[in-house]
PDB file of C-alpha atoms and ligand atoms in Angstrom:
ATOM      1  CA  MET S   1     -30.011  35.205 -41.033  1.00 56.00           C
ATOM      2  CA  LYS S   2     -31.520  31.952 -42.074  1.00 62.00           C
ATOM      3  CA  ASN S   3     -27.557  30.767 -42.829  1.00 72.00           C
ATOM      4  CA  LEU S   4     -27.424  31.853 -39.787  1.00 70.00           C
ATOM      5  CA  LYS S   5     -29.758  30.313 -37.760  1.00 75.00           C
ATOM      6  CA  LYS S   6     -28.362  27.090 -39.542  1.00 76.00           C
ATOM      7  CA  ILE S   7     -25.093  27.628 -38.549  1.00 69.00           C
ATOM      8  CA  LEU S   8     -25.569  27.917 -34.909  1.00 69.00           C
ATOM      9  CA  ALA S   9     -28.138  24.695 -34.786  1.00 72.00           C
ATOM     10  CA  ALA S  10     -24.547  22.919 -36.450  1.00 68.00           C
ATOM     11  CA  VAL S  11     -22.349  24.339 -34.151  1.00 64.00           C
ATOM     12  CA  LEU S  12     -24.786  23.366 -31.405  1.00 65.00           C
ATOM     13  CA  ALA S  13     -25.107  19.616 -32.379  1.00 68.00           C
ATOM     14  CA  ILE S  14     -21.170  19.347 -32.859  1.00 61.00           C
ATOM     15  CA  ALA S  15     -21.180  21.040 -29.062  1.00 62.00           C
ATOM     16  CA  MET S  16     -23.351  18.432 -28.249  1.00 62.00           C
ATOM     17  CA  ILE S  17     -22.354  15.647 -29.399  1.00 58.00           C
ATOM     18  CA  CYS S  18     -18.885  16.432 -28.333  1.00 53.00           C
ATOM     19  CA  CYS S  19     -20.206  17.022 -24.601  1.00 54.00           C
ATOM     20  CA  PHE S  20     -21.832  13.592 -24.581  1.00 56.00           C
ATOM     21  CA  ALA S  21     -18.757  11.707 -26.036  1.00 56.00           C
ATOM     22  CA  GLY S  22     -16.926  13.272 -23.281  1.00 54.00           C
ATOM     23  CA  CYS S  23     -19.405  12.974 -20.382  1.00 57.00           C
ATOM     24  CA  GLY S  24     -19.207   9.174 -20.869  1.00 62.00           C
ATOM     25  CA  LYS S  25     -15.419   8.965 -20.271  1.00 74.00           C
ATOM     26  CA  LYS S  26     -14.130   9.478 -17.024  1.00 85.00           C
ATOM     27  CA  ASP S  27     -10.369   9.751 -16.340  1.00 96.00           C
ATOM     28  CA  THR S  28      -8.414   7.033 -14.620  1.00 98.00           C
ATOM     29  CA  LEU S  29      -6.471   7.097 -11.454  1.00 98.00           C
ATOM     30  CA  THR S  30      -4.152   4.150 -11.464  1.00 98.00           C
ATOM     31  CA  MET S  31      -2.826   3.198  -8.205  1.00 98.00           C
ATOM     32  CA  GLY S  32      -0.057   0.111  -7.573  1.00 98.00           C
ATOM     33  CA  THR S  33       0.223  -1.995  -4.950  1.00 98.00           C
ATOM     34  CA  ASN S  34       1.421  -5.391  -4.724  1.00 94.00           C
ATOM     35  CA  ALA S  35      -1.764  -7.461  -3.766  1.00 94.00           C
ATOM     36  CA  SER S  36       0.182 -10.097  -1.374  1.00 90.00           C
ATOM     37  CA  PHE S  37      -0.740  -7.459   2.494  1.00 94.00           C
ATOM     38  CA  PRO S  38      -3.655  -8.423   3.760  1.00 94.00           C
ATOM     39  CA  PRO S  39      -5.404  -6.684   5.180  1.00 97.00           C
ATOM     40  CA  TYR S  40      -4.050  -3.996   3.135  1.00 98.00           C
ATOM     41  CA  GLU S  41      -4.061  -5.519  -0.392  1.00 97.00           C
ATOM     42  CA  TYR S  42      -4.757  -8.995  -0.941  1.00 96.00           C
ATOM     43  CA  VAL S  43      -6.562 -10.821  -4.112  1.00 96.00           C
ATOM     44  CA  ASP S  44     -10.293 -12.257  -2.514  1.00 97.00           C
ATOM     45  CA  ASP S  45     -11.562 -15.768  -3.733  1.00 96.00           C
ATOM     46  CA  GLU S  46     -13.059 -13.751  -6.760  1.00 97.00           C
ATOM     47  CA  GLY S  47      -9.922 -12.848  -8.057  1.00 96.00           C
ATOM     48  CA  ASN S  48     -10.531  -9.047  -7.197  1.00 97.00           C
ATOM     49  CA  ILE S  49      -7.678  -6.873  -5.225  1.00 98.00           C
ATOM     50  CA  VAL S  50      -9.933  -5.820  -2.525  1.00 98.00           C
ATOM     51  CA  GLY S  51      -8.158  -3.745   1.309  1.00 98.00           C
ATOM     52  CA  ILE S  52      -7.865  -1.373   3.125  1.00 98.00           C
ATOM     53  CA  ASP S  53      -5.759   0.646   0.579  1.00 98.00           C
ATOM     54  CA  ALA S  54      -7.951  -0.391  -2.517  1.00 98.00           C
ATOM     55  CA  GLU S  55     -11.398   1.376  -0.855  1.00 98.00           C
ATOM     56  CA  ILE S  56      -9.175   4.309  -0.094  1.00 98.00           C
ATOM     57  CA  ALA S  57      -7.574   4.593  -3.148  1.00 98.00           C
ATOM     58  CA  LYS S  58     -11.497   4.088  -4.516  1.00 98.00           C
ATOM     59  CA  ALA S  59     -12.621   6.726  -2.237  1.00 98.00           C
ATOM     60  CA  ILE S  60     -10.089   9.025  -3.481  1.00 98.00           C
ATOM     61  CA  ALA S  61     -10.853   8.174  -7.071  1.00 98.00           C
ATOM     62  CA  ASP S  62     -14.826   9.175  -6.510  1.00 98.00           C
ATOM     63  CA  LYS S  63     -14.032  12.423  -4.975  1.00 97.00           C
ATOM     64  CA  LEU S  64     -11.781  13.711  -7.483  1.00 97.00           C
ATOM     65  CA  GLY S  65     -14.525  11.805 -10.259  1.00 97.00           C
ATOM     66  CA  MET S  66     -11.964   9.454 -11.354  1.00 98.00           C
ATOM     67  CA  ASP S  67     -12.030   5.677 -12.449  1.00 98.00           C
ATOM     68  CA  LEU S  68      -9.803   3.626 -10.602  1.00 98.00           C
ATOM     69  CA  GLU S  69      -7.555   0.875 -11.712  1.00 98.00           C
ATOM     70  CA  ILE S  70      -5.452  -1.271 -10.096  1.00 98.00           C
ATOM     71  CA  LYS S  71      -1.955  -2.910 -11.035  1.00 98.00           C
ATOM     72  CA  ASP S  72      -0.432  -5.179  -8.922  1.00 97.00           C
ATOM     73  CA  MET S  73       3.284  -5.701  -8.844  1.00 94.00           C
ATOM     74  CA  ALA S  74       6.408  -6.616  -6.681  1.00 91.00           C
ATOM     75  CA  PHE S  75       6.963  -4.314  -3.649  1.00 93.00           C
ATOM     76  CA  GLU S  76      10.040  -3.904  -5.301  1.00 92.00           C
ATOM     77  CA  SER S  77       8.927  -1.929  -8.104  1.00 94.00           C
ATOM     78  CA  LEU S  78       6.653   0.617  -7.371  1.00 97.00           C
ATOM     79  CA  ILE S  79       8.824   3.269  -6.898  1.00 97.00           C
ATOM     80  CA  THR S  80      10.143   3.413 -10.321  1.00 98.00           C
ATOM     81  CA  ALA S  81       6.566   2.997 -11.454  1.00 98.00           C
ATOM     82  CA  CYS S  82       5.509   5.632  -9.608  1.00 98.00           C
ATOM     83  CA  GLN S  83       8.822   7.767 -10.808  1.00 98.00           C
ATOM     84  CA  SER S  84       7.746   6.458 -14.740  1.00 97.00           C
ATOM     85  CA  LYS S  85       4.208   7.308 -14.353  1.00 96.00           C
ATOM     86  CA  SER S  86       3.614   3.994 -15.289  1.00 97.00           C
ATOM     87  CA  VAL S  87       1.106   4.219 -12.142  1.00 98.00           C
ATOM     88  CA  ASP S  88      -0.236   7.814 -10.498  1.00 98.00           C
ATOM     89  CA  VAL S  89      -0.497   6.742  -7.042  1.00 98.00           C
ATOM     90  CA  VAL S  90       1.218   3.613  -4.844  1.00 98.00           C
ATOM     91  CA  LEU S  91      -0.911   2.796  -1.956  1.00 98.00           C
ATOM     92  CA  ALA S  92       0.939  -0.521  -0.644  1.00 98.00           C
ATOM     93  CA  GLY S  93       1.033   0.111   3.412  1.00 98.00           C
ATOM     94  CA  MET S  94       4.126   2.012   1.898  1.00 98.00           C
ATOM     95  CA  THR S  95       6.151   3.913   4.767  1.00 98.00           C
ATOM     96  CA  VAL S  96       7.156   7.343   4.642  1.00 98.00           C
ATOM     97  CA  SER S  97      10.723   6.944   4.504  1.00 97.00           C
ATOM     98  CA  ASP S  98      13.747   9.844   3.978  1.00 96.00           C
ATOM     99  CA  GLU S  99      15.128   7.370   1.647  1.00 95.00           C
ATOM    100  CA  ARG S 100      12.162   6.738  -0.593  1.00 98.00           C
ATOM    101  CA  LYS S 101      11.625  10.820  -0.102  1.00 98.00           C
ATOM    102  CA  GLU S 102      14.702  11.118  -2.820  1.00 98.00           C
ATOM    103  CA  SER S 103      12.355   9.871  -5.528  1.00 98.00           C
ATOM    104  CA  VAL S 104       8.512  10.344  -4.707  1.00 98.00           C
ATOM    105  CA  ASN S 105       6.350  12.717  -2.761  1.00 98.00           C
ATOM    106  CA  PHE S 106       3.718  11.590  -0.113  1.00 98.00           C
ATOM    107  CA  SER S 107       0.812  12.609   0.617  1.00 98.00           C
ATOM    108  CA  ASP S 108      -0.895  13.061   4.488  1.00 98.00           C
ATOM    109  CA  SER S 109      -0.550  10.007   6.432  1.00 98.00           C
ATOM    110  CA  TYR S 110      -3.473   7.667   6.547  1.00 97.00           C
ATOM    111  CA  ALA S 111      -2.565   4.890   8.870  1.00 96.00           C
ATOM    112  CA  THR S 112       0.007   3.756  11.579  1.00 95.00           C
ATOM    113  CA  GLY S 113       2.320   1.002  10.262  1.00 96.00           C
ATOM    114  CA  VAL S 114       4.712  -1.435  13.167  1.00 96.00           C
ATOM    115  CA  GLN S 115       7.298  -3.863  12.401  1.00 97.00           C
ATOM    116  CA  VAL S 116       7.102  -6.626  14.463  1.00 97.00           C
ATOM    117  CA  ILE S 117       8.911  -9.988  14.562  1.00 97.00           C
ATOM    118  CA  ILE S 118       6.804 -14.010  13.545  1.00 98.00           C
ATOM    119  CA  VAL S 119       8.543 -16.572  15.216  1.00 98.00           C
ATOM    120  CA  LYS S 120       7.610 -20.370  15.167  1.00 98.00           C
ATOM    121  CA  GLU S 121       5.621 -21.532  18.658  1.00 97.00           C
ATOM    122  CA  ASP S 122       8.647 -22.835  20.321  1.00 96.00           C
ATOM    123  CA  SER S 123      11.139 -20.696  19.248  1.00 97.00           C
ATOM    124  CA  ASP S 124      14.186 -19.346  21.358  1.00 96.00           C
ATOM    125  CA  ILE S 125      13.643 -15.813  19.846  1.00 97.00           C
ATOM    126  CA  ALA S 126      11.655 -14.329  22.977  1.00 95.00           C
ATOM    127  CA  THR S 127      12.502 -10.619  21.844  1.00 94.00           C
ATOM    128  CA  VAL S 128      14.266  -8.140  19.734  1.00 92.00           C
ATOM    129  CA  ASP S 129      17.587  -8.633  21.409  1.00 91.00           C
ATOM    130  CA  ASP S 130      17.247 -12.430  20.625  1.00 95.00           C
ATOM    131  CA  LEU S 131      17.743 -11.834  16.736  1.00 96.00           C
ATOM    132  CA  GLU S 132      21.807 -11.162  16.780  1.00 95.00           C
ATOM    133  CA  GLY S 133      22.977 -13.866  14.615  1.00 96.00           C
ATOM    134  CA  LYS S 134      19.762 -15.518  13.364  1.00 98.00           C
ATOM    135  CA  LYS S 135      18.181 -16.175  10.228  1.00 98.00           C
ATOM    136  CA  ILE S 136      15.966 -13.054   9.392  1.00 98.00           C
ATOM    137  CA  GLY S 137      13.147 -13.471   6.535  1.00 98.00           C
ATOM    138  CA  THR S 138      11.473 -10.134   5.060  1.00 97.00           C
ATOM    139  CA  GLN S 139       9.874  -8.942   1.744  1.00 94.00           C
ATOM    140  CA  SER S 140      12.630  -7.440  -0.526  1.00 92.00           C
ATOM    141  CA  GLY S 141      12.606  -3.301  -0.614  1.00 94.00           C
ATOM    142  CA  THR S 142      10.997  -3.246   2.362  1.00 96.00           C
ATOM    143  CA  THR S 143      11.528  -0.868   5.322  1.00 97.00           C
ATOM    144  CA  GLY S 144      11.841  -3.957   7.462  1.00 97.00           C
ATOM    145  CA  ALA S 145      14.030  -5.565   5.528  1.00 97.00           C
ATOM    146  CA  THR S 146      16.457  -2.276   4.972  1.00 96.00           C
ATOM    147  CA  TYR S 147      16.433  -1.963   9.478  1.00 96.00           C
ATOM    148  CA  CYS S 148      16.876  -5.801   9.476  1.00 97.00           C
ATOM    149  CA  LYS S 149      19.975  -4.960   7.343  1.00 97.00           C
ATOM    150  CA  ASP S 150      21.663  -2.063   9.346  1.00 96.00           C
ATOM    151  CA  ASP S 151      21.106  -3.742  12.695  1.00 96.00           C
ATOM    152  CA  TYR S 152      21.746  -7.408  12.166  1.00 96.00           C
ATOM    153  CA  GLY S 153      24.237  -7.574   8.692  1.00 97.00           C
ATOM    154  CA  ASP S 154      23.035  -8.013   4.954  1.00 97.00           C
ATOM    155  CA  ASP S 155      24.350 -11.805   5.247  1.00 97.00           C
ATOM    156  CA  ASN S 156      21.519 -12.916   8.361  1.00 97.00           C
ATOM    157  CA  VAL S 157      18.775 -10.978   6.228  1.00 98.00           C
ATOM    158  CA  LYS S 158      16.983 -13.145   3.398  1.00 98.00           C
ATOM    159  CA  GLU S 159      14.575 -11.217   1.333  1.00 97.00           C
ATOM    160  CA  TYR S 160      11.467 -12.749  -0.726  1.00 94.00           C
ATOM    161  CA  ASP S 161       9.206 -11.133  -3.240  1.00 90.00           C
ATOM    162  CA  ASN S 162       6.061 -10.637  -0.852  1.00 89.00           C
ATOM    163  CA  GLY S 163       5.447 -11.962   2.900  1.00 91.00           C
ATOM    164  CA  SER S 164       3.865 -15.042   1.893  1.00 91.00           C
ATOM    165  CA  LEU S 165       6.992 -16.355   0.384  1.00 94.00           C
ATOM    166  CA  ALA S 166       8.963 -15.494   3.779  1.00 96.00           C
ATOM    167  CA  VAL S 167       6.343 -17.181   5.702  1.00 96.00           C
ATOM    168  CA  ALA S 168       6.621 -19.969   3.951  1.00 97.00           C
ATOM    169  CA  ALA S 169      10.411 -19.652   4.587  1.00 98.00           C
ATOM    170  CA  LEU S 170       9.724 -19.788   8.250  1.00 98.00           C
ATOM    171  CA  GLN S 171       7.806 -22.894   8.102  1.00 97.00           C
ATOM    172  CA  ASN S 172      10.277 -24.808   6.104  1.00 97.00           C
ATOM    173  CA  ASP S 173      12.903 -23.875   8.883  1.00 97.00           C
ATOM    174  CA  GLN S 174      15.284 -21.173   5.848  1.00 98.00           C
ATOM    175  CA  VAL S 175      14.922 -18.123   8.060  1.00 98.00           C
ATOM    176  CA  ASP S 176      14.377 -18.364  11.742  1.00 98.00           C
ATOM    177  CA  CYS S 177      12.261 -15.439  11.794  1.00 98.00           C
ATOM    178  CA  VAL S 178       9.880 -13.132  10.196  1.00 98.00           C
ATOM    179  CA  VAL S 179      10.228  -8.992  10.251  1.00 98.00           C
ATOM    180  CA  ILE S 180       7.125  -7.579   8.819  1.00 97.00           C
ATOM    181  CA  ASP S 181       4.253  -5.026   8.993  1.00 97.00           C
ATOM    182  CA  ASN S 182       1.834  -5.842  12.384  1.00 97.00           C
ATOM    183  CA  GLU S 183      -1.717  -6.284  10.650  1.00 97.00           C
ATOM    184  CA  PRO S 184      -0.061  -8.744   7.473  1.00 96.00           C
ATOM    185  CA  ALA S 185       1.807 -10.224  10.781  1.00 97.00           C
ATOM    186  CA  LYS S 186      -1.844 -11.140  12.431  1.00 96.00           C
ATOM    187  CA  ASN S 187      -3.209 -12.384   9.319  1.00 95.00           C
ATOM    188  CA  TYR S 188      -0.160 -14.462   8.357  1.00 95.00           C
ATOM    189  CA  VAL S 189       0.008 -16.222  12.062  1.00 96.00           C
ATOM    190  CA  LYS S 190      -3.889 -16.616  11.788  1.00 95.00           C
ATOM    191  CA  ALA S 191      -3.654 -18.536   8.155  1.00 94.00           C
ATOM    192  CA  ASN S 192      -0.458 -20.685   9.486  1.00 93.00           C
ATOM    193  CA  LYS S 193      -0.721 -23.121  12.058  1.00 93.00           C
ATOM    194  CA  GLY S 194       2.243 -23.171  14.387  1.00 97.00           C
ATOM    195  CA  LEU S 195       3.469 -18.966  14.410  1.00 98.00           C
ATOM    196  CA  LYS S 196       3.078 -16.386  17.045  1.00 98.00           C
ATOM    197  CA  ILE S 197       4.092 -12.447  16.763  1.00 98.00           C
ATOM    198  CA  LEU S 198       6.604 -11.294  19.716  1.00 97.00           C
ATOM    199  CA  GLU S 199       4.985  -8.693  22.377  1.00 93.00           C
ATOM    200  CA  THR S 200       8.305  -6.527  21.621  1.00 89.00           C
ATOM    201  CA  GLU S 201       7.565  -3.950  18.484  1.00 89.00           C
ATOM    202  CA  TYR S 202      10.071  -3.667  16.441  1.00 92.00           C
ATOM    203  CA  VAL S 203       9.591   0.099  14.470  1.00 94.00           C
ATOM    204  CA  VAL S 204       6.868   2.022  14.626  1.00 96.00           C
ATOM    205  CA  GLU S 205       5.928   4.240  11.090  1.00 97.00           C
ATOM    206  CA  ASP S 206       3.589   5.962   9.212  1.00 98.00           C
ATOM    207  CA  TYR S 207       1.803   4.989   6.125  1.00 98.00           C
ATOM    208  CA  ALA S 208       1.412   7.716   3.296  1.00 98.00           C
ATOM    209  CA  ILE S 209       0.223   7.349  -0.472  1.00 98.00           C
ATOM    210  CA  ALA S 210       3.023   8.229  -3.074  1.00 98.00           C
ATOM    211  CA  ILE S 211       2.909  10.215  -5.735  1.00 98.00           C
ATOM    212  CA  ALA S 212       5.693  11.156  -8.853  1.00 98.00           C
ATOM    213  CA  LYS S 213       7.491  14.353  -7.290  1.00 98.00           C
ATOM    214  CA  ASP S 214       6.389  16.785 -10.331  1.00 96.00           C
ATOM    215  CA  ASN S 215       2.916  15.522  -9.742  1.00 97.00           C
ATOM    216  CA  THR S 216       2.297  18.333  -7.030  1.00 97.00           C
ATOM    217  CA  GLU S 217      -1.024  18.831  -8.399  1.00 97.00           C
ATOM    218  CA  LEU S 218      -2.234  15.691  -7.671  1.00 98.00           C
ATOM    219  CA  LEU S 219      -0.452  15.576  -4.488  1.00 98.00           C
ATOM    220  CA  GLU S 220      -2.441  18.411  -3.152  1.00 98.00           C
ATOM    221  CA  LYS S 221      -5.862  17.475  -4.700  1.00 98.00           C
ATOM    222  CA  VAL S 222      -5.131  13.784  -3.032  1.00 98.00           C
ATOM    223  CA  ASN S 223      -4.451  15.536   0.287  1.00 98.00           C
ATOM    224  CA  LYS S 224      -7.660  16.927   0.262  1.00 98.00           C
ATOM    225  CA  ALA S 225      -9.731  13.624  -0.246  1.00 98.00           C
ATOM    226  CA  LEU S 226      -7.921  12.364   2.512  1.00 98.00           C
ATOM    227  CA  SER S 227      -8.714  15.067   4.921  1.00 98.00           C
ATOM    228  CA  GLU S 228     -12.576  15.287   3.804  1.00 98.00           C
ATOM    229  CA  LEU S 229     -12.429  11.355   3.981  1.00 98.00           C
ATOM    230  CA  LYS S 230     -10.725  11.539   7.499  1.00 98.00           C
ATOM    231  CA  LYS S 231     -13.137  14.453   8.741  1.00 98.00           C
ATOM    232  CA  ASP S 232     -16.482  12.693   7.375  1.00 97.00           C
ATOM    233  CA  GLY S 233     -15.443   9.146   8.974  1.00 97.00           C
ATOM    234  CA  THR S 234     -15.094   7.139   5.723  1.00 98.00           C
ATOM    235  CA  ILE S 235     -11.188   6.202   6.350  1.00 97.00           C
ATOM    236  CA  ASP S 236     -12.239   5.442   9.794  1.00 96.00           C
ATOM    237  CA  LYS S 237     -15.137   2.996   8.104  1.00 97.00           C
ATOM    238  CA  ILE S 238     -12.509   1.445   5.892  1.00 98.00           C
ATOM    239  CA  VAL S 239     -10.144   0.365   8.269  1.00 96.00           C
ATOM    240  CA  SER S 240     -13.190  -1.190  10.588  1.00 95.00           C
ATOM    241  CA  LYS S 241     -14.108  -2.847   7.911  1.00 96.00           C
ATOM    242  CA  TYR S 242     -11.106  -4.987   7.648  1.00 96.00           C
ATOM    243  CA  ILE S 243      -9.222  -4.840  11.219  1.00 94.00           C
ATOM    244  CA  THR S 244     -11.067  -5.249  13.926  1.00 84.00           C
ATOM    245  CA  ALA S 245     -10.254  -3.829  17.392  1.00 70.00           C
ATOM    246  CA  GLU S 246      -8.845  -5.938  20.183  1.00 60.00           C
TER     247      GLU S 246
HETATM  248  N1  LIG K   1       5.534  -0.990   5.650  1.00 75.59           N
HETATM  249  C1  LIG K   1       6.929  -1.717   4.269  1.00 75.59           C
HETATM  250  C2  LIG K   1       7.509  -0.870   3.913  1.00 75.59           C
HETATM  251  O1  LIG K   1       6.594   0.161   3.684  1.00 75.59           O
HETATM  252  C3  LIG K   1       6.042  -2.713   4.289  1.00 75.59           C
HETATM  253  C4  LIG K   1       4.955  -2.832   2.680  1.00 75.59           C
HETATM  254  C5  LIG K   1       4.663  -3.794   2.102  1.00 75.59           C
HETATM  255  O2  LIG K   1       5.087  -4.723   1.785  1.00 75.59           O
HETATM  256  N2  LIG K   1       3.604  -3.885   1.012  1.00 75.59           N
HETATM  257  O3  LIG K   1       8.572  -1.077   3.119  1.00 75.59           O
END
């Protein structure tokens, strides 16, 4: 009897140690992004990656009881990183497209994006119809780059690693315009003198979270978390923190 008590006490002690060790350590949700896409993701003055996507990912991670880690990389590399599981989720203002759906799954959509055209204030480009034969700056690997190559030919489209570089090329007259998503476009125009956004919208699209094809368990969890965060107003709150209604 005495021995049994001793054994039970030992088992209990081991169980408690294991629990304490385990409790402190949360699983990590790794998010891939390209932090040059304000207000969805950018690096703030303290060097942190912030923005709508970063906050939505944090809210999802909280719901799943996980820590969030953000990995910054070229936009072009995100799908591969997701397929190879070097990241669990991609939040990068990423548009749902049939081509991408062949490589990854997408969550329910959480935002709308519009491809717009940035030009210099004195540009002779007034609408989408004037793009024919013009040099168009884009971010490589984006839907904007794909549409422009389809519509205006590969030779007329220059691809840059990110939006800031494309806008710098416009400032230096290396391209005649930049095709990019509307919210980053507004940020770039605000931060750079002498630029404007054309009123005609080029393409309207949906943003969603990319997840590896075989990770359907995470996809379900993310969709559940997203729908709760939409319902309780968290997503709206995050968006309106970064985008002020006109
Ligand atoms: N929405 C565009 C796309 O998915 C651009 C996204 C980005 O540059 N971060 O291709």
